[in-house]
mmCIF file of N, CA and C in Angstrom:
data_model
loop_
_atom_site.group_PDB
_atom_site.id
_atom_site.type_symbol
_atom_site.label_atom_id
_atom_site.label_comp_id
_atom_site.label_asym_id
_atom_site.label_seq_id
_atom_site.Cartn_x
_atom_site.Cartn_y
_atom_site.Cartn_z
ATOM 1 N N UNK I 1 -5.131 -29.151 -3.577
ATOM 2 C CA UNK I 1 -5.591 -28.199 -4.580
ATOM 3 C C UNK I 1 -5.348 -26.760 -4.121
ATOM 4 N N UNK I 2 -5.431 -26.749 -3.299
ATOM 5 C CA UNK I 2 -5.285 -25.119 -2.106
ATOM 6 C C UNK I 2 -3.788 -24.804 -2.266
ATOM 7 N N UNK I 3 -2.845 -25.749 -2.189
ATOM 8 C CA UNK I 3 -1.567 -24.984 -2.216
ATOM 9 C C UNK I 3 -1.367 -24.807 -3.598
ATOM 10 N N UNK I 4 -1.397 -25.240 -4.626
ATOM 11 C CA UNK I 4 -1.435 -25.271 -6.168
ATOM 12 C C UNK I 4 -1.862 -23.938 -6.302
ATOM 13 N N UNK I 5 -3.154 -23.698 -6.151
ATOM 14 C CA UNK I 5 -3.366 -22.084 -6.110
ATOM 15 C C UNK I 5 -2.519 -20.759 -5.432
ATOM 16 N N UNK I 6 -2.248 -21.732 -4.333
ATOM 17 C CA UNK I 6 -1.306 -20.259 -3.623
ATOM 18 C C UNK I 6 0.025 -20.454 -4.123
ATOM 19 N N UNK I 7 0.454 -20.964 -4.678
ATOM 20 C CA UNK I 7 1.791 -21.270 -5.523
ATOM 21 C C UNK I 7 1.436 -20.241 -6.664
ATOM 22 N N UNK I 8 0.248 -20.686 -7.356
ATOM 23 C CA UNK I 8 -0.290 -19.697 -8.672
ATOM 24 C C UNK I 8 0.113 -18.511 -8.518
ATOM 25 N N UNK I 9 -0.628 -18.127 -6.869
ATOM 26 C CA UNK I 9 -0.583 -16.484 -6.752
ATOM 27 C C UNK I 9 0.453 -15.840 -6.415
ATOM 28 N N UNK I 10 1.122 -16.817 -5.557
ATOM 29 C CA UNK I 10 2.840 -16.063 -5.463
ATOM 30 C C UNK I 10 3.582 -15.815 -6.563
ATOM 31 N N UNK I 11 3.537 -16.880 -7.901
ATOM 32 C CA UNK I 11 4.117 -16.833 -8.944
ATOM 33 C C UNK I 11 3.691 -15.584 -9.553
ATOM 34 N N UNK I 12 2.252 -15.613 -9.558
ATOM 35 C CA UNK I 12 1.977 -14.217 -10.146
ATOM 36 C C UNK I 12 2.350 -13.384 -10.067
ATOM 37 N N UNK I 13 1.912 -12.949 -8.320
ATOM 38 C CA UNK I 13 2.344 -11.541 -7.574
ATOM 39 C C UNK I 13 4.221 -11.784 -8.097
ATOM 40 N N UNK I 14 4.763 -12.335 -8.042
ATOM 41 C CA UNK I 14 5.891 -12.449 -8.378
ATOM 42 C C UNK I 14 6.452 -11.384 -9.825
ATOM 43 N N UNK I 15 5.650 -12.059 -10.664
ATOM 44 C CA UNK I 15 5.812 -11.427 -11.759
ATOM 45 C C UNK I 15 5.279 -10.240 -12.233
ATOM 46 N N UNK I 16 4.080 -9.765 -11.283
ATOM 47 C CA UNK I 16 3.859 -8.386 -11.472
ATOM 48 C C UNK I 16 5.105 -7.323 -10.632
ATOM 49 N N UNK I 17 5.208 -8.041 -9.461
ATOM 50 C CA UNK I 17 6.198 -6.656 -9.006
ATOM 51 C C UNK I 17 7.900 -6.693 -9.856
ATOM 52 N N UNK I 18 7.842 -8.085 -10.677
ATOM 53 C CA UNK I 18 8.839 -7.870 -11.564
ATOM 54 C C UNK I 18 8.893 -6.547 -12.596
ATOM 55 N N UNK I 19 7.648 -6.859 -13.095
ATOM 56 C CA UNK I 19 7.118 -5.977 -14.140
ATOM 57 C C UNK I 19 7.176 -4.350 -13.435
ATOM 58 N N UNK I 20 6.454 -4.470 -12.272
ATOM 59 C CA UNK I 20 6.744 -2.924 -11.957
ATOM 60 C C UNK I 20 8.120 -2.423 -11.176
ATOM 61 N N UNK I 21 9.141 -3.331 -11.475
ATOM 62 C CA UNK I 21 10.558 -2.838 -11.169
ATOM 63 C C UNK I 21 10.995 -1.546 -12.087
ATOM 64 N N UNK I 22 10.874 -1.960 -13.520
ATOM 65 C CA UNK I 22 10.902 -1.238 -14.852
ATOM 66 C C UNK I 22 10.395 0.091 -14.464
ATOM 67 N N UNK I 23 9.066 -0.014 -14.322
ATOM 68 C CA UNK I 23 8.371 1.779 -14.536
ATOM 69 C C UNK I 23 7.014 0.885 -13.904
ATOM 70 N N UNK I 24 6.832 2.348 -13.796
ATOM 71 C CA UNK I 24 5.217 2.226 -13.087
ATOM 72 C C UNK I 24 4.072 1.699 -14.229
ATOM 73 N N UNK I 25 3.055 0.992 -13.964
ATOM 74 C CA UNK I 25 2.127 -0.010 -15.200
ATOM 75 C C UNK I 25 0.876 0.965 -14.946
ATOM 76 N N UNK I 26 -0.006 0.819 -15.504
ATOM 77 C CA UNK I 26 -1.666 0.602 -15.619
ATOM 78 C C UNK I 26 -1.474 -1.241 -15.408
ATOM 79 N N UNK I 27 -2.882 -1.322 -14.840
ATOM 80 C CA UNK I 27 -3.098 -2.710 -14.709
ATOM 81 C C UNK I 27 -3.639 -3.523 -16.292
ATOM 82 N N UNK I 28 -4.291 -2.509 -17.332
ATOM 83 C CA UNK I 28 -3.815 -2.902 -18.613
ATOM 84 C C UNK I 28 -2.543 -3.693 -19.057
ATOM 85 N N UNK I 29 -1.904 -2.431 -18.336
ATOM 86 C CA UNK I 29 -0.350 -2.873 -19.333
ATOM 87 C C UNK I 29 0.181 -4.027 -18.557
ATOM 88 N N UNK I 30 0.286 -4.387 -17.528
ATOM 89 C CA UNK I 30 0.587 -5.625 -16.870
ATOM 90 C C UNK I 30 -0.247 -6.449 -17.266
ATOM 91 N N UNK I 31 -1.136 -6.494 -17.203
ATOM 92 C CA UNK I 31 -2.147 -7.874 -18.005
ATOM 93 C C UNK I 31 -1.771 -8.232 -19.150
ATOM 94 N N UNK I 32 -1.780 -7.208 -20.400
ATOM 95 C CA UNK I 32 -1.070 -7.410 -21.520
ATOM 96 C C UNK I 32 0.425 -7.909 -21.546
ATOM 97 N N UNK I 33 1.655 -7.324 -20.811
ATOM 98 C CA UNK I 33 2.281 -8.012 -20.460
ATOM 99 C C UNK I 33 2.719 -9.266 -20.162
ATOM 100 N N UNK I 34 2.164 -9.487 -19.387
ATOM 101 C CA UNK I 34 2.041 -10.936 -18.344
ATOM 102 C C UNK I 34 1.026 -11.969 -19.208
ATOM 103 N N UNK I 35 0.177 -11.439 -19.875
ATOM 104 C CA UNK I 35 -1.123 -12.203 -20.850
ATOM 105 C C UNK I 35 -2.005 -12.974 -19.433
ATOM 106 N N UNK I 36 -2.138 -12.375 -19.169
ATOM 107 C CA UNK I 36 -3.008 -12.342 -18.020
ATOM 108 C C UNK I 36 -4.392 -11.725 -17.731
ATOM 109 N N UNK I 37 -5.400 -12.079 -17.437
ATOM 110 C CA UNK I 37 -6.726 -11.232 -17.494
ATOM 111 C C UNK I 37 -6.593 -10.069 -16.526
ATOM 112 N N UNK I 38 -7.324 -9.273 -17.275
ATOM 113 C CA UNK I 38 -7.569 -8.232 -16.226
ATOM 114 C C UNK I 38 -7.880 -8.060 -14.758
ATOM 115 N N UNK I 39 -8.817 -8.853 -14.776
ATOM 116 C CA UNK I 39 -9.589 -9.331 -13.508
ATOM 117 C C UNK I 39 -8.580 -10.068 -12.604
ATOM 118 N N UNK I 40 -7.803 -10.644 -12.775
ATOM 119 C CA UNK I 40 -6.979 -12.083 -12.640
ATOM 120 C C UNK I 40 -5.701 -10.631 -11.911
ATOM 121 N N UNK I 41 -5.651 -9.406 -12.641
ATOM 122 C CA UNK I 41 -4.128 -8.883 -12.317
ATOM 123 C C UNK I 41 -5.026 -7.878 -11.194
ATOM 124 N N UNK I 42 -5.792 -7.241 -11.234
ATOM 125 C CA UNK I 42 -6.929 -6.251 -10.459
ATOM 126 C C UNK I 42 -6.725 -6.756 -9.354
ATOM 127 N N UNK I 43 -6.738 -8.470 -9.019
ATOM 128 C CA UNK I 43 -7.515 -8.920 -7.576
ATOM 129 C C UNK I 43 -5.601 -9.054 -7.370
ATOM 130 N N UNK I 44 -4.755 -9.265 -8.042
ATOM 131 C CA UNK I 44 -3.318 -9.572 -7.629
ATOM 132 C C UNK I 44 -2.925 -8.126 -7.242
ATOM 133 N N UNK I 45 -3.032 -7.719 -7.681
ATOM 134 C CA UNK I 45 -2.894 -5.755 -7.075
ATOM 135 C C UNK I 45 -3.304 -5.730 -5.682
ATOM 136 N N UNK I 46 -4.585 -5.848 -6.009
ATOM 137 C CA UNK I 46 -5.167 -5.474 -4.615
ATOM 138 C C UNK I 46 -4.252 -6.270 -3.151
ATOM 139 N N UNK I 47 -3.818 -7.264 -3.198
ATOM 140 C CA UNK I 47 -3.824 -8.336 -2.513
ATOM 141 C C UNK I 47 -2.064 -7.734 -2.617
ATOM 142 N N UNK I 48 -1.146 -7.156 -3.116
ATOM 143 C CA UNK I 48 -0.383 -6.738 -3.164
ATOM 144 C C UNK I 48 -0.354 -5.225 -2.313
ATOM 145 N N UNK I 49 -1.300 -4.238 -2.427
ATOM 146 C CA UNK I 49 -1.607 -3.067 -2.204
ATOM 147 C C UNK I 49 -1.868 -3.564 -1.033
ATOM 148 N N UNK I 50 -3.163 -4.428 0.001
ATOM 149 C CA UNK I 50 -3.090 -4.668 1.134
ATOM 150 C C UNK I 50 -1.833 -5.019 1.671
ATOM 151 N N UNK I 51 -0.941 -6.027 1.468
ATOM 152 C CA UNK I 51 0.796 -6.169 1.451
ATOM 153 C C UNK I 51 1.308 -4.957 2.130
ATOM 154 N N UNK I 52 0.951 -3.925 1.366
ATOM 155 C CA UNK I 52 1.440 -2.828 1.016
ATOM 156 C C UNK I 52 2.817 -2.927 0.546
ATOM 157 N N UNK I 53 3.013 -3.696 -0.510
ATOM 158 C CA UNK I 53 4.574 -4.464 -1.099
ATOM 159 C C UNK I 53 3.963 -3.157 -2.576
ATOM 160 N N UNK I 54 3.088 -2.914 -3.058
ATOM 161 C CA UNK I 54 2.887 -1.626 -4.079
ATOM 162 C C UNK I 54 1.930 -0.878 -3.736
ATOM 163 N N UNK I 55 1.888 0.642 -4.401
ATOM 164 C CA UNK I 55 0.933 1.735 -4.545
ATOM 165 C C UNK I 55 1.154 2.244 -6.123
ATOM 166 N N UNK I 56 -0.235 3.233 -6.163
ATOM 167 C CA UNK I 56 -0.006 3.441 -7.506
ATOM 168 C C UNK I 56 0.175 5.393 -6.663
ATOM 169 N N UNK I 57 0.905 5.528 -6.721
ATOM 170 C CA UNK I 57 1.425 7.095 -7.006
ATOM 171 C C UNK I 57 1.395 7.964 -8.259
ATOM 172 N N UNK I 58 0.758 7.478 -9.210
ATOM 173 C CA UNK I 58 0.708 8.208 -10.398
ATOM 174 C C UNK I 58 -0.615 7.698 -10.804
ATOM 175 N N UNK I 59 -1.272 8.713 -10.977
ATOM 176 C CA UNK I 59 -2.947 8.851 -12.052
ATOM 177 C C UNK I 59 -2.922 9.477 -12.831
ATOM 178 N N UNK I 60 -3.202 8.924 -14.220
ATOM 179 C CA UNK I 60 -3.038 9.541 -15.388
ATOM 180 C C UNK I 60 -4.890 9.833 -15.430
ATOM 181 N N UNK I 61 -4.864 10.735 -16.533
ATOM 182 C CA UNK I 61 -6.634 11.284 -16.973
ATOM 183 C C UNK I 61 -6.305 10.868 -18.512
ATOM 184 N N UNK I 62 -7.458 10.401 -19.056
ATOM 185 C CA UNK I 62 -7.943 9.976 -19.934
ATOM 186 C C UNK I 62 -8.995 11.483 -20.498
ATOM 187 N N UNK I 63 -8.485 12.272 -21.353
ATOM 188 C CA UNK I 63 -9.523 13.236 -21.847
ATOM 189 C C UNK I 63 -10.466 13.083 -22.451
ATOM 190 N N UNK I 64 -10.579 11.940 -23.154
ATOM 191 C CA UNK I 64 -11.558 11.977 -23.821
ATOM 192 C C UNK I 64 -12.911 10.669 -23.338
ATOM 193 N N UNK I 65 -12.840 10.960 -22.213
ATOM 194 C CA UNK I 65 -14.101 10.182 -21.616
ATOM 195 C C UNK I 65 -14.712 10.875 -20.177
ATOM 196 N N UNK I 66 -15.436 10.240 -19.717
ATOM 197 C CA UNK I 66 -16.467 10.570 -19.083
ATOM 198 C C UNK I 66 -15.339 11.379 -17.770
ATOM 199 N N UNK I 67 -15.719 12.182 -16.969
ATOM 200 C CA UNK I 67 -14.824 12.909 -15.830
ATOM 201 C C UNK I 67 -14.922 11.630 -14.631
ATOM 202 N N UNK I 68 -15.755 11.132 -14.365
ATOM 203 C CA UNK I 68 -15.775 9.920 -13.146
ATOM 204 C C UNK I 68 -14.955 8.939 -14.213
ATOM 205 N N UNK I 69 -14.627 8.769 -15.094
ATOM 206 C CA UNK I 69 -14.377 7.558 -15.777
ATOM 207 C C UNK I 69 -12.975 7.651 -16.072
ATOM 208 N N UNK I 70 -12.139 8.362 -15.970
ATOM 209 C CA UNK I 70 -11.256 9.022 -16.482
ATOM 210 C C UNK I 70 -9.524 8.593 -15.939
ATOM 211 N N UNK I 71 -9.769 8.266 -14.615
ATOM 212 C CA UNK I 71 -8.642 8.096 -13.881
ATOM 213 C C UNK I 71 -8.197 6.887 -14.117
ATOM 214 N N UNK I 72 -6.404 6.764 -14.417
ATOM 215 C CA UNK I 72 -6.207 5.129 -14.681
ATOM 216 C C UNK I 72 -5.101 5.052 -13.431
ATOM 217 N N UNK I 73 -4.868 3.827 -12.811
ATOM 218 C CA UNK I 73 -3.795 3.977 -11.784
ATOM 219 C C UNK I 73 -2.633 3.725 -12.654
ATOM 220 N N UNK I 74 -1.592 4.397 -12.175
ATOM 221 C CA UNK I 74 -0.329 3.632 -12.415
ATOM 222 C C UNK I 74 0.564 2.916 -11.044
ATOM 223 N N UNK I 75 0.431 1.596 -11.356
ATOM 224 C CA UNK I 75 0.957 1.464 -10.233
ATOM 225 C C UNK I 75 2.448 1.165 -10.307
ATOM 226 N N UNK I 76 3.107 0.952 -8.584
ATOM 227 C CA UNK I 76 4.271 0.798 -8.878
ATOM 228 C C UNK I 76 4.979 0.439 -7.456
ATOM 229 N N UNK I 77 6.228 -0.599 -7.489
ATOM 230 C CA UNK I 77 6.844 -1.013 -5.824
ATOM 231 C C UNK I 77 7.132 0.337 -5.392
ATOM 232 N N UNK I 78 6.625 -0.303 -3.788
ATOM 233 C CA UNK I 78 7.500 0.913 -2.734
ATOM 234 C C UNK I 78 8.500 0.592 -2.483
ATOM 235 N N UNK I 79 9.351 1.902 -2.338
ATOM 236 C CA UNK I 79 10.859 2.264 -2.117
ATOM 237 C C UNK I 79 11.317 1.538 -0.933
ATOM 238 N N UNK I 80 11.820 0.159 -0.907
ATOM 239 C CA UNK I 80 12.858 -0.166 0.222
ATOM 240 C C UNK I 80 14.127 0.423 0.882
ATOM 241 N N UNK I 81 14.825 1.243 0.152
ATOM 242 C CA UNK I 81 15.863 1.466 0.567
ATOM 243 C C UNK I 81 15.560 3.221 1.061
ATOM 244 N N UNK I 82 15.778 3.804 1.879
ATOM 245 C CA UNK I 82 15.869 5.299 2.616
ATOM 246 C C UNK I 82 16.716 6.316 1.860
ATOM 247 N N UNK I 83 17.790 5.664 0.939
ATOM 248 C CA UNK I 83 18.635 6.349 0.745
ATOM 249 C C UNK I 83 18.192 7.165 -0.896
ATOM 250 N N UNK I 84 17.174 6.347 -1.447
ATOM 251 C CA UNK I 84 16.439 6.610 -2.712
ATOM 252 C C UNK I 84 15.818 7.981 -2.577
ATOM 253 N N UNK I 85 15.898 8.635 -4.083
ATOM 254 C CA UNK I 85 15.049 9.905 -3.525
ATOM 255 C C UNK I 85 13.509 9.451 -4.502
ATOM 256 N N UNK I 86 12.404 9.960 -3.390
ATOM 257 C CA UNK I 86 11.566 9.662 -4.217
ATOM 258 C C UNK I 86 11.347 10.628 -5.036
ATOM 259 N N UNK I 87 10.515 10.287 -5.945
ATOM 260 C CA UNK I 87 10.721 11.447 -7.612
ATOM 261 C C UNK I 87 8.648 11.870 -6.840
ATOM 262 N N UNK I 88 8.158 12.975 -7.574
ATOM 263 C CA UNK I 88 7.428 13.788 -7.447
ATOM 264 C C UNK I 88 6.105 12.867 -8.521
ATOM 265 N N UNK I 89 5.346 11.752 -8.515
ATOM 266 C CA UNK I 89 4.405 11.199 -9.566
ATOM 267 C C UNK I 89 2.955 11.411 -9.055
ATOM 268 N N UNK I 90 3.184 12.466 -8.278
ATOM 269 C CA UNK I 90 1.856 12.412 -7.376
ATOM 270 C C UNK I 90 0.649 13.570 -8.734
ATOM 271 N N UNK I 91 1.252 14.105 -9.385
ATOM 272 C CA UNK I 91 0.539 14.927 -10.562
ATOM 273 C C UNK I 91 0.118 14.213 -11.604
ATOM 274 N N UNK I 92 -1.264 14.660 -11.388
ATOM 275 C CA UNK I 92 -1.851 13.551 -13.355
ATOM 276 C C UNK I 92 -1.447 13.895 -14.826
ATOM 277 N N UNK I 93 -1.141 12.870 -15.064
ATOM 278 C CA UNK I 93 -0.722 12.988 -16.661
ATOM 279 C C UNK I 93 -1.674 13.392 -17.402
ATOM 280 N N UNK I 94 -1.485 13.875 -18.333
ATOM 281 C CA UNK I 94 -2.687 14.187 -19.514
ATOM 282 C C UNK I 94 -2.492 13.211 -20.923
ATOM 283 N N UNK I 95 -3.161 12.379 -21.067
ATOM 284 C CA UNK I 95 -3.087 11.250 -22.261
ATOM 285 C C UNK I 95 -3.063 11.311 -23.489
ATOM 286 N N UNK I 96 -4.105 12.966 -23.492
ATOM 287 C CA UNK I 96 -4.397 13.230 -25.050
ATOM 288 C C UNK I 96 -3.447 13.575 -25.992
#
């Protein structure tokens, strides 16, 4: 039963860092994506982010809610290759 699950999660993690080949996600938009629960893509992040196989380099703000409430990650793979330039996503978006 134990490997069945870790098969699950590789498949998963699989298909999220597919997804963030494209562009950088909210963990929304990968869930929706993938049709996957939230919760279910949150703990696959994390477990990816320890990896350190992704980061989210881009935080968007949400204006019209609470100031602690506000920040969404975008996450996205780190750059394997040296020769890539990295682009500047370290500034928050504005949503409104």
């Amino acid at each position: 039963m134990h490997e069945k699950s870790d098969r699950l999660v590789a498949r998963d993690m699989e298909r999220i860092l597919i997804c963030l080949r494209e562009k950088p996600m909210s963990c929304l938009e990968i869930a929706f994506t993938l049709r996957l629960t939230r919760s279910r893509i949150r703990s696959l992040l994390k477990l990816l982010a320890d990896q350190q196989r992704i980061h989210a380099p881009t935080v968007t703000v949400e204006s019209n809610t609470e100031p602690l409430n506000n920040l969404i990650f975008l996450w996205g793979t780190k750059q394997t290759e040296p020769d890539q330039p990295e682009s500047d996503l370290s500034e928050p978006v504005n949503l409104s």
